[in-house]
XYZ file of C-alpha atoms in Angstrom:
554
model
C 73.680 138.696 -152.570
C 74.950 136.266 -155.238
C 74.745 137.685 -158.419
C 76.494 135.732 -161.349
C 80.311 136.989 -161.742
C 81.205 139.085 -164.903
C 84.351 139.811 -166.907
C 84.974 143.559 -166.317
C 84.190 145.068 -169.371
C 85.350 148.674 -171.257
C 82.007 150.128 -169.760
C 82.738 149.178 -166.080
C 86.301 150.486 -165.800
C 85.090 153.896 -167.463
C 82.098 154.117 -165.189
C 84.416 153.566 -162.356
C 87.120 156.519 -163.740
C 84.480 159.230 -164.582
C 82.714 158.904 -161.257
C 79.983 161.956 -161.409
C 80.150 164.869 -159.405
C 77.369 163.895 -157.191
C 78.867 160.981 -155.799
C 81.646 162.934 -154.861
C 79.597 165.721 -152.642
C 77.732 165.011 -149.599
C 73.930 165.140 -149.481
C 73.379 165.357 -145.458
C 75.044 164.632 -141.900
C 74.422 162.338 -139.736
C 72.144 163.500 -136.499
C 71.936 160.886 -134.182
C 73.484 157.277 -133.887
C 71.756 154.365 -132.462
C 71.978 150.131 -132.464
C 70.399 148.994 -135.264
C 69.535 152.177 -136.926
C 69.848 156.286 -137.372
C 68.541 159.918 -137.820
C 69.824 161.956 -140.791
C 69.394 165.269 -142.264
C 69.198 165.006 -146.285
C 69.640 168.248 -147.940
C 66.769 168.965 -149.943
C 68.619 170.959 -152.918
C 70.942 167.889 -153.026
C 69.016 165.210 -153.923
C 67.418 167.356 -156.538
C 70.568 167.625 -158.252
C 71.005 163.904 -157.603
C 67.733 162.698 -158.966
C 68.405 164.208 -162.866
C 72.311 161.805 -162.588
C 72.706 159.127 -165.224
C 73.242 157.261 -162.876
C 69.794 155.677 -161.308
C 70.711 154.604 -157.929
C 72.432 157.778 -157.514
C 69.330 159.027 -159.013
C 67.191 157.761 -156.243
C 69.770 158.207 -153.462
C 68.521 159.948 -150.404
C 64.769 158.414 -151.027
C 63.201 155.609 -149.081
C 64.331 152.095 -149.855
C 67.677 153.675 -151.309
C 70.815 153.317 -150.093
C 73.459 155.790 -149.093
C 76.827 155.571 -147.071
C 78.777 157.325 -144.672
C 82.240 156.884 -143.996
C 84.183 155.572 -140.859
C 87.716 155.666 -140.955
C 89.737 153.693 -143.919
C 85.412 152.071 -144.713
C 82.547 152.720 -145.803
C 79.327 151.699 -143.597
C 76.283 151.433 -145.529
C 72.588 151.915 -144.767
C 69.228 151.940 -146.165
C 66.925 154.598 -145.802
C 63.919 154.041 -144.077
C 61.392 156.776 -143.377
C 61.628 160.897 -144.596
C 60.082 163.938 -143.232
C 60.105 167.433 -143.842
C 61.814 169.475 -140.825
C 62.293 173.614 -141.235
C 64.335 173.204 -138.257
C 67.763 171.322 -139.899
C 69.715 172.464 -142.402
C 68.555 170.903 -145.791
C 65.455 170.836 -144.017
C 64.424 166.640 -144.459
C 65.247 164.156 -141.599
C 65.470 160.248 -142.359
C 65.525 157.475 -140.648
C 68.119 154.697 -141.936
C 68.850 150.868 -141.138
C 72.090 149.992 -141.154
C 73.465 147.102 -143.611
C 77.025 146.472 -143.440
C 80.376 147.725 -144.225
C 83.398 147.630 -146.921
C 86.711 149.146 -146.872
C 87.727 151.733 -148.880
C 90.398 151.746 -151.655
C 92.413 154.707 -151.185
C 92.955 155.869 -154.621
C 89.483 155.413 -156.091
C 87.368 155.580 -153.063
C 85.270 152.813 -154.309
C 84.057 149.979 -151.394
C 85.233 146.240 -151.756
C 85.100 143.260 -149.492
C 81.689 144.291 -148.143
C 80.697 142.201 -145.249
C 77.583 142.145 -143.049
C 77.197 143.845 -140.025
C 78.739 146.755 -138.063
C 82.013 147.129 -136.205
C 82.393 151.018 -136.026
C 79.862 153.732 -135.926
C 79.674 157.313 -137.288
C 79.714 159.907 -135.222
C 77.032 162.682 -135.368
C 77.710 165.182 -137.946
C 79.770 162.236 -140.362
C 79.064 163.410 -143.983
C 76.547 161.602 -146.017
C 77.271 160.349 -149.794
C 74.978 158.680 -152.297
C 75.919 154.771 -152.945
C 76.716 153.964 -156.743
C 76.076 151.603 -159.357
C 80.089 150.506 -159.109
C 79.667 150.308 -154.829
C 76.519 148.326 -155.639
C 78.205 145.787 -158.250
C 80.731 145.557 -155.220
C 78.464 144.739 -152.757
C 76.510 142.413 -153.943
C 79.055 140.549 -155.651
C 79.389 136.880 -154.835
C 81.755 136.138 -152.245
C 82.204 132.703 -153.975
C 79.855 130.977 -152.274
C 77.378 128.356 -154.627
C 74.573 130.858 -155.952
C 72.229 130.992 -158.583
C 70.745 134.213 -160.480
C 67.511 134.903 -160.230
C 66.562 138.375 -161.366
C 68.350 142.122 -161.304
C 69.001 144.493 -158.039
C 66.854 147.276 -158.163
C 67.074 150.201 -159.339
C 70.221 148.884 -161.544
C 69.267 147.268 -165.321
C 72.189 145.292 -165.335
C 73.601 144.098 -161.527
C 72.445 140.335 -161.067
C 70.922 138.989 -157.691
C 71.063 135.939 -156.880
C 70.474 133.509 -153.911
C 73.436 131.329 -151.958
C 72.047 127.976 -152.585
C 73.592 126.134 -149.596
C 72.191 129.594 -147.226
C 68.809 129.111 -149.158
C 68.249 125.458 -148.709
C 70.146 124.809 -145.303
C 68.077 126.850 -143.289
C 64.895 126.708 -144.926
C 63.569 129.393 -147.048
C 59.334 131.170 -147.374
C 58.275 132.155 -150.571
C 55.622 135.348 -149.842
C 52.611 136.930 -152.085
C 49.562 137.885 -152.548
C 47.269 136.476 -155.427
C 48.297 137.450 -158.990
C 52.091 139.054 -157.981
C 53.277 136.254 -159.796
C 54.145 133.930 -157.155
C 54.026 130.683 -159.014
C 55.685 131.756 -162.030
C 58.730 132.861 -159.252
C 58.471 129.861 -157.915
C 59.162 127.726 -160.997
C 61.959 130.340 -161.710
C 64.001 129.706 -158.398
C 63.764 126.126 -158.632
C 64.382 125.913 -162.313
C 67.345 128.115 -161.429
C 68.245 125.164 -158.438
C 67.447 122.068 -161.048
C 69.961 123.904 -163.431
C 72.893 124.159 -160.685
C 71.857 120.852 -159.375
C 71.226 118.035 -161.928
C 71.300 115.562 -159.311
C 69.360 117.364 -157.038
C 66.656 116.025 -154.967
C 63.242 118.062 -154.680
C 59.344 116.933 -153.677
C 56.970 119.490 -154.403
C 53.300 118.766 -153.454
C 51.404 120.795 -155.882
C 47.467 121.124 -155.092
C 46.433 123.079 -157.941
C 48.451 121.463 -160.685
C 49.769 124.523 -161.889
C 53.439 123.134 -162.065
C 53.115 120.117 -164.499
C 53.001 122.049 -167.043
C 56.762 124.182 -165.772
C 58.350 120.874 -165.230
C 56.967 118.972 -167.707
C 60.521 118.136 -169.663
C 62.738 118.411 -166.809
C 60.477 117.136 -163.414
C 59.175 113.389 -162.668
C 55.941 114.194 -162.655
C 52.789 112.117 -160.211
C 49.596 112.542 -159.818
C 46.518 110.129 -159.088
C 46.954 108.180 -162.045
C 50.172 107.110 -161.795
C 51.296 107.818 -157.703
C 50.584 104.494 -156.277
C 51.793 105.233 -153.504
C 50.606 102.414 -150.940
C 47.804 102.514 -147.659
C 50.343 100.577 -145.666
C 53.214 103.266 -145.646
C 50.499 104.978 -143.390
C 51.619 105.295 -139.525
C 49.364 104.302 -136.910
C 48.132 108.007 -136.758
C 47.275 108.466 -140.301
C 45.630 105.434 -140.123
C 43.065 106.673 -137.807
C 42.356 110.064 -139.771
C 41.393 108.026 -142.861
C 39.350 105.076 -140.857
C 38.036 106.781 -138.049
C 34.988 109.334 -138.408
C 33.643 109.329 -134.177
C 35.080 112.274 -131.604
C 35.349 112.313 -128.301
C 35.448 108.933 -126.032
C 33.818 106.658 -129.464
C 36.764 107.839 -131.216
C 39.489 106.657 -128.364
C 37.440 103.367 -128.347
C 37.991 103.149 -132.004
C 41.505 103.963 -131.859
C 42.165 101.381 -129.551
C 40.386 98.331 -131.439
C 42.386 99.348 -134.689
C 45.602 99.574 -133.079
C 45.004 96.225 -131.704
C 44.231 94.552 -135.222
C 46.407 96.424 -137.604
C 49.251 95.481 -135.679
C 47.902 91.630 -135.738
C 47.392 92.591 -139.642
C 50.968 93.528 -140.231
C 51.912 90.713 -138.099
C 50.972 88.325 -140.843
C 53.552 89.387 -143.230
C 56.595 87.308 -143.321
C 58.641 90.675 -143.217
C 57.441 90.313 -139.363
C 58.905 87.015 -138.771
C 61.925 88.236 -140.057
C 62.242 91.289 -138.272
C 61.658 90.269 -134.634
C 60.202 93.190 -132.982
C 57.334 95.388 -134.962
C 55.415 98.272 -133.954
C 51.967 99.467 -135.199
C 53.735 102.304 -136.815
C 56.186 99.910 -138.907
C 55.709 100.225 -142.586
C 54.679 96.827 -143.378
C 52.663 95.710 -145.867
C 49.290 93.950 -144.975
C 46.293 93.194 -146.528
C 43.187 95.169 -146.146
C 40.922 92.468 -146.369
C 43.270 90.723 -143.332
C 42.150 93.714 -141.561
C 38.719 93.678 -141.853
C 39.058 89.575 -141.232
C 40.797 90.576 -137.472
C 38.068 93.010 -136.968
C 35.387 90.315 -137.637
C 37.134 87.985 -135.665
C 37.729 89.855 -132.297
C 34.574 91.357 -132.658
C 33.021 87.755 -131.958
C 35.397 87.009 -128.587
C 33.990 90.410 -127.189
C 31.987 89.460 -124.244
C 28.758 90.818 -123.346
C 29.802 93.990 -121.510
C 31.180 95.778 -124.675
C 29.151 96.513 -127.809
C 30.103 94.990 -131.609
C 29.074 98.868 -132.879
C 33.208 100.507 -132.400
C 34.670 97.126 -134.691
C 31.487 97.672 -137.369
C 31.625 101.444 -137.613
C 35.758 100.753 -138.235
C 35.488 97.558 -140.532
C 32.364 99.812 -142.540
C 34.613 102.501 -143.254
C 37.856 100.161 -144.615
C 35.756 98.006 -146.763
C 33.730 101.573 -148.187
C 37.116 103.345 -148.907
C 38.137 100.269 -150.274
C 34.806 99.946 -152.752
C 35.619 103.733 -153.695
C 37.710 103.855 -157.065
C 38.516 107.545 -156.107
C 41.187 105.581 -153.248
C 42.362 103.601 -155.806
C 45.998 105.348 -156.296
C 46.162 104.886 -152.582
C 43.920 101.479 -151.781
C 44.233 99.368 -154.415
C 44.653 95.423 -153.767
C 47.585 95.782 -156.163
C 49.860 97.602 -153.967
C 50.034 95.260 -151.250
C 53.858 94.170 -152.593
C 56.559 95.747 -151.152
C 57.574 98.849 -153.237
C 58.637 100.794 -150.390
C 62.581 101.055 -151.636
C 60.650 101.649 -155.595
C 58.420 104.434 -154.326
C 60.694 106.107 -152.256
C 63.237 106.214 -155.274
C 61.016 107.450 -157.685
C 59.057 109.846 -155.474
C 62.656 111.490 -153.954
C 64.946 111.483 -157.513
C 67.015 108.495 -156.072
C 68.373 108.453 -158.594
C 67.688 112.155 -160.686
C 68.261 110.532 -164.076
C 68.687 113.788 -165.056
C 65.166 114.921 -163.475
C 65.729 115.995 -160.077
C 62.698 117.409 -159.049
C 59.092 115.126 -158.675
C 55.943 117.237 -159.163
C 53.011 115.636 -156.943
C 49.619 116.870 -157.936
C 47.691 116.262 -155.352
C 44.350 118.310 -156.894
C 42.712 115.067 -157.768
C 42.947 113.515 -154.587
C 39.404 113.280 -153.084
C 39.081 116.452 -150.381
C 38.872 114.140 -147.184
C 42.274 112.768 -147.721
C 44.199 115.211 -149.167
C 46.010 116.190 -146.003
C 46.778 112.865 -145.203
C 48.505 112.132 -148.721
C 50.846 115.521 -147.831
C 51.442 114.045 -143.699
C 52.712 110.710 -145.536
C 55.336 111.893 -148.547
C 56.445 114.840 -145.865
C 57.091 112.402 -143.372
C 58.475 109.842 -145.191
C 61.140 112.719 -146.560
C 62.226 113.396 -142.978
C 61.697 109.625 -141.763
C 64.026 108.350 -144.656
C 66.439 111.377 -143.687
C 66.371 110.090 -140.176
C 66.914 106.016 -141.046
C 69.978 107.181 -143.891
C 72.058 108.347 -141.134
C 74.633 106.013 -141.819
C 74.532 106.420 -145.658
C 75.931 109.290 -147.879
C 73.714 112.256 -146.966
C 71.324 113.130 -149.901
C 69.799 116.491 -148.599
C 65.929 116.168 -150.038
C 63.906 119.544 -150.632
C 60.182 119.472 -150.132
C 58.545 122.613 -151.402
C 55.021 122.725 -150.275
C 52.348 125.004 -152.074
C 49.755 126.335 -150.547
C 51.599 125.781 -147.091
C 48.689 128.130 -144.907
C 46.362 125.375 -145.382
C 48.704 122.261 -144.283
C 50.503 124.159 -141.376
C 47.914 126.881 -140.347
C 47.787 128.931 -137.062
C 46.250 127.774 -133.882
C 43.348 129.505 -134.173
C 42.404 127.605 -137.902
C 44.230 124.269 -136.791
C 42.241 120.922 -137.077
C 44.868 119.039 -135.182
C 45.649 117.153 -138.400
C 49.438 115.375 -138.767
C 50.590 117.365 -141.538
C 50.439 120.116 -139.431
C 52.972 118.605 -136.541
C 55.202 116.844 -139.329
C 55.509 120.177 -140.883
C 56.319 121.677 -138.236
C 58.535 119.442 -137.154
C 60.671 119.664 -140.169
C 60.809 123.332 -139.991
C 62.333 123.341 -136.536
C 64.806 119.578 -136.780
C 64.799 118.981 -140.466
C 68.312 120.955 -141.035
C 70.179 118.519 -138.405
C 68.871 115.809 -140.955
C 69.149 117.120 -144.663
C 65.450 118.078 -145.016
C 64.735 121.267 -146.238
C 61.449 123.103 -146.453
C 60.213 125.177 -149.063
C 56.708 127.032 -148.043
C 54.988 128.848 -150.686
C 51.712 131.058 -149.533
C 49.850 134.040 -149.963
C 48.646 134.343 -146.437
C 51.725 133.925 -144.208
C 49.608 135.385 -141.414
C 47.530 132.034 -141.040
C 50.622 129.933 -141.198
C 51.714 128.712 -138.132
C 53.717 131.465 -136.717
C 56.626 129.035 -135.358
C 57.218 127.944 -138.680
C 57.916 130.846 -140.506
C 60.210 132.096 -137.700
C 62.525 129.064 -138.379
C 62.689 129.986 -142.276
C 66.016 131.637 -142.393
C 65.770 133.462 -145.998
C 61.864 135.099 -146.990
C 61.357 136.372 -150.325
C 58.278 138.361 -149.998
C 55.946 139.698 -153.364
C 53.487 141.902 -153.073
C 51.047 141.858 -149.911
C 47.680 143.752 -149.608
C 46.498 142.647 -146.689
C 47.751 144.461 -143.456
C 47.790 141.544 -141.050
C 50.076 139.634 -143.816
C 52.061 142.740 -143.575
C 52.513 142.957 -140.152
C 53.121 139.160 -140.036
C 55.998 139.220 -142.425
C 57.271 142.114 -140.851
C 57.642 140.526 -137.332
C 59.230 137.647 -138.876
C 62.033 139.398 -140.822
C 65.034 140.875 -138.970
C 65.796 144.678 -137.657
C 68.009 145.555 -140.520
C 65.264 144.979 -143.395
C 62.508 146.988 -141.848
C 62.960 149.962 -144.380
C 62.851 147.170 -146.978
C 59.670 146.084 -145.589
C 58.227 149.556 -145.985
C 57.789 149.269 -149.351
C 56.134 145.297 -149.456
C 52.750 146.920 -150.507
C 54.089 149.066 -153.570
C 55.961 146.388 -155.276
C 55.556 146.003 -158.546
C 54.344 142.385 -160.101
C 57.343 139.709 -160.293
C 59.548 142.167 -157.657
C 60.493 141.206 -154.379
C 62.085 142.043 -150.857
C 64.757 139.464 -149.923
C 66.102 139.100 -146.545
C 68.121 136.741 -144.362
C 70.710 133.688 -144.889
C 69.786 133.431 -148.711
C 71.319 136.619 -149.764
C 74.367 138.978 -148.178
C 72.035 141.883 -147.296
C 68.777 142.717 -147.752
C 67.683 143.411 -151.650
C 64.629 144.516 -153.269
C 64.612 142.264 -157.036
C 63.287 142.161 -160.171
C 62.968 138.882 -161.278
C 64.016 137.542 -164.793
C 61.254 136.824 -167.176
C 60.670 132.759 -167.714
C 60.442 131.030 -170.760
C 56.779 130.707 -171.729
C 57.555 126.662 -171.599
C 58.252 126.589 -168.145
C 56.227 128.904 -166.192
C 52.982 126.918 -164.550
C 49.739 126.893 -165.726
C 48.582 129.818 -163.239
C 47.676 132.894 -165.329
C 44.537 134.691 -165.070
C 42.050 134.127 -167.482
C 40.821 137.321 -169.638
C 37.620 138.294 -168.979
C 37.407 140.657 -171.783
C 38.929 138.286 -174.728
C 37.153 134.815 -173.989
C 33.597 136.835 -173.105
C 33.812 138.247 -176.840
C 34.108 134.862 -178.384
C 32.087 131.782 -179.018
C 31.434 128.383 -180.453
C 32.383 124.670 -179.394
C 30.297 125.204 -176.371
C 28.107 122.269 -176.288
C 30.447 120.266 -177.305
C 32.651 121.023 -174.195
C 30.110 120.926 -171.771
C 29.457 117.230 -173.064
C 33.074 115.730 -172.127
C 33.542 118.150 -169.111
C 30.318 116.467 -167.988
C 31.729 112.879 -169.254
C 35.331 113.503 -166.864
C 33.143 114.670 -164.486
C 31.208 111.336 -163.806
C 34.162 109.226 -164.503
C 35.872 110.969 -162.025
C 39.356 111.309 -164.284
C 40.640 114.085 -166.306
């Protein structure tokens, strides 16, 4: 864990000398020793004497999703209760099951832990006494080691020990974000990468947004793009996200069509004098062309076909350019105007090159007609990791792309369409560290994500989850040592969270800090109650919905 580093304080050092009786006495043995995890017996009269301390996590010590250690040696090992029954046969009469966490050494006068580290190098024995963990061993442990971090929120069940996430951990090996509707999963969202933009001025984040709930968050500190002002241009397109937008047929029409547009779009981007220059251009090569050059090369070859092939694959292809180029819904995307080359303009602008002081772009991608939406997100995500893979030579400029919604871009086999967001996605999750590229996935159903991809994210924050698949997906996912963490997933409370993996030193359960009402996103629940009691200016509203409605613009 990273928490922010304090001055010690009056408070500290006499919490620290007038450590309470209960810390000092044992509350159970150890029973049996394995791997990854153990059996205890808690004793029952101890832990009520516990639960009245001042102190609350020795307060809560001995219960599930508390912590307690046991010491081995000149250290302290410390684990994380897991499960409890009630057994008449052991003394104390409860038996728990606890993951362990890692270990500190002990100082010899005070008996308090320091340089806690990760992972276990000696084991208890059975019958090892059992003591609660402390506020002070707690402070200790999750202390920063030094590393980068930002704060994001308090450990529970402390008020005042700071969490926080290692941002090099978080970012370098890709990180889930994990909730069910109305936990407050956007509102921690805009918190984390506030926190990021805050530590990282000249940062460089995407995040597709498909709701436009985050203009609104990053609306003084974000470059923010949507269909009005994106422009981001058709001929960036690769040859395979070409044929999603221009090709409706299946089956052996569709290969037919694929072929005749290959043929001509490469003749298309032939034409530019970018080609002569170049030499040697593939179909793939972001060139710009003309549209209406297009449609000319279909005419064209379509009257040197001979009589064994049909004119119906080049008219079905040249119908559908020339009626997504009529369609002023395309326009951010199809317009004659962007047939200059921007490429080095748009890629600057869209990836913070340079921040200017606004590292992060916001992309909302809600007005983007339906048909193309997942098109849009295959292009900017692949042009993140294609300009990661072309800057080789250059200064690295590690680019985060947070995508929203990520269940319905990368979902499972079973609800794949076989679109290319899907494989660029996934593709970034599993090469984009060797590059720079860093993925950010944001969902409330991890278990119709693709399940390789949330495998390769190395730190998951999970939220709430009511659904028991979800829970059993996340669960599966996240390593050994956080199962009794995961326990508890379904009674979180709103804005808390389970954090496990590279992000953080050991697994925490947080409670994030409130956001300023200024930057959290525009995705609070409307009140039922309150806006059903009032009324007036109804008409009125219904008129210009009605008028944005048929001008398609907001």
């Amino acid at each position: 864990m990273a928490p922010e580093t304090h001055a010690v304080n009056p408070a500290t050092v006499s919490e620290a000398a007038a450590v309470s009786d209960n810390a000092r006495q044992p509350i159970g043995f150890v029973i049996e020793i394995a791997g990854s995890g153990s059996r205890i017996a808690l004793d029952l009269q101890r832990l009520n004497e516990c639960s009245v301390d001042t102190d609350p996590s020795i307060a809560l010590s001995g219960q599930v999703g508390s912590q307690i250690k046991i010491r081995v040696g000149d250290s302290w090992l410390l684990a994380s209760v897991r499960t409890q029954r009630a057994e008449g046969k052991v003394e104390g009469g409860i038996i728990a099951h606890i993951d362990f966490l890692g270990e500190g050494d002990e100082e010899r006068l005070t008996g308090k832990i320091y340089g806690f580290r990760r992972g276990v190098t000696r084991y208890p024995i059975p019958g090892a006494a059992i003591y609660p963990a402390t506020s002070a061993d707690l402070r200790q442990i999750y202390a920063s080691d030094g590393r980068s971090s930002v704060p994001i929120g308090t450990v529970y069940p402390t008020k005042d020990i700071r969490a926080g996430l290692y941002v090099d951990a978080l970012l370098g090996k890709h990180f889930a974000l994990l909730g069910s509707t109305g936990t407050g999963k956007s509102t921690s969202a805009a918190l984390i990468l506030h926190r990021i933009c805050e530590a990282a001025p000249e940062g460089h984040i995407v995040m597709i947004d498909p709701h436009g709930e985050y203009m609104q968050a990053f609306r003084h500190t974000g470059f923010l793009l949507d269909v009005s002002n994106l422009q981001m241009p058709y001929w960036l397109m690769n040859f395979e996200e070409h044929c999603e937008v221009f090709i409706t047929t299946t089956g052996s029409d569709a290969q037919m069509d694929r072929d005749i547009l290959a043929k001509c779009l490469l003749q298309a981007r032939m034409k530019n004098r970018l080609a002569d220059q170049m030499g040697k251009i593939t179909v793939d090569s972001p060139i710009p062309y003309l549209l209406s050059d297009l449609t000319t090369i279909l005419q064209n070859e379509m009257g040197k076909i001979d009589k064994a092939n049909s004119s119906v694959p080049y008219m079905r292809v040249k119908s559908k350019i020339e009626e997504i180029k009529a369609d002023p819904r395309y326009q951010f995307m199809f317009s004659g105007m962007l047939v200059g080359d921007t490429m080095a303009d748009f890629l600057g602008k869209v990836f913070r090159l340079p921040a200017a002081g606004k590292p992060i772009s916001i992309i909302d991608v809600s007005g983007v007609p339906s048909e193309i939406t997942s098109t849009v997100v295959a292009v900017l995500s692949r042009l993140v990791f294609d300009y990661a893979i072309w800057s080789r030579d250059e200064q690295t400029r590690p680019v985060l792309l947070v995508c929203e919604e990520a269940h319905r871009y990368v979902p499972s086999e079973k609800n794949s369409d076989g679109s290319s967001v899907g494989r660029i996605l996934s593709r970034i999750a599993k090469e984009g560290r060797k590059y720079g590229v860093s993925l950010g996935l944001i969902t409330q159903r991890p278990s119709d994500l693709a399940e390789g991809v949330l495998s390769q994210c190395g730190t998951i924050i999970s939220m709430r989850l009511n659904n028991d698949r979800d829970q059993a997906f996340v669960k599966a996912a996240m390593p050994e040592g956080a199962r009794g963490f995961l326990d508890s997933i379904p009674a979180l409370r709103n804005r808390e969270c389970i954090i496990c993996g590279e992000g953080v030193a050991i697994p925490i359960r947080v409670s994030f800090d409130d956001l300023e009402a200024v930057k959290r996103p525009a995705s609070a629940d409307p009140s039922f109650s309150e806006l059903w009691s009032k009324s007036g200016g109804e008409e009125q509203s219904v008129v210009r919905t009605v008028q944005r409605w048929r001008a398609q613009a907001r």
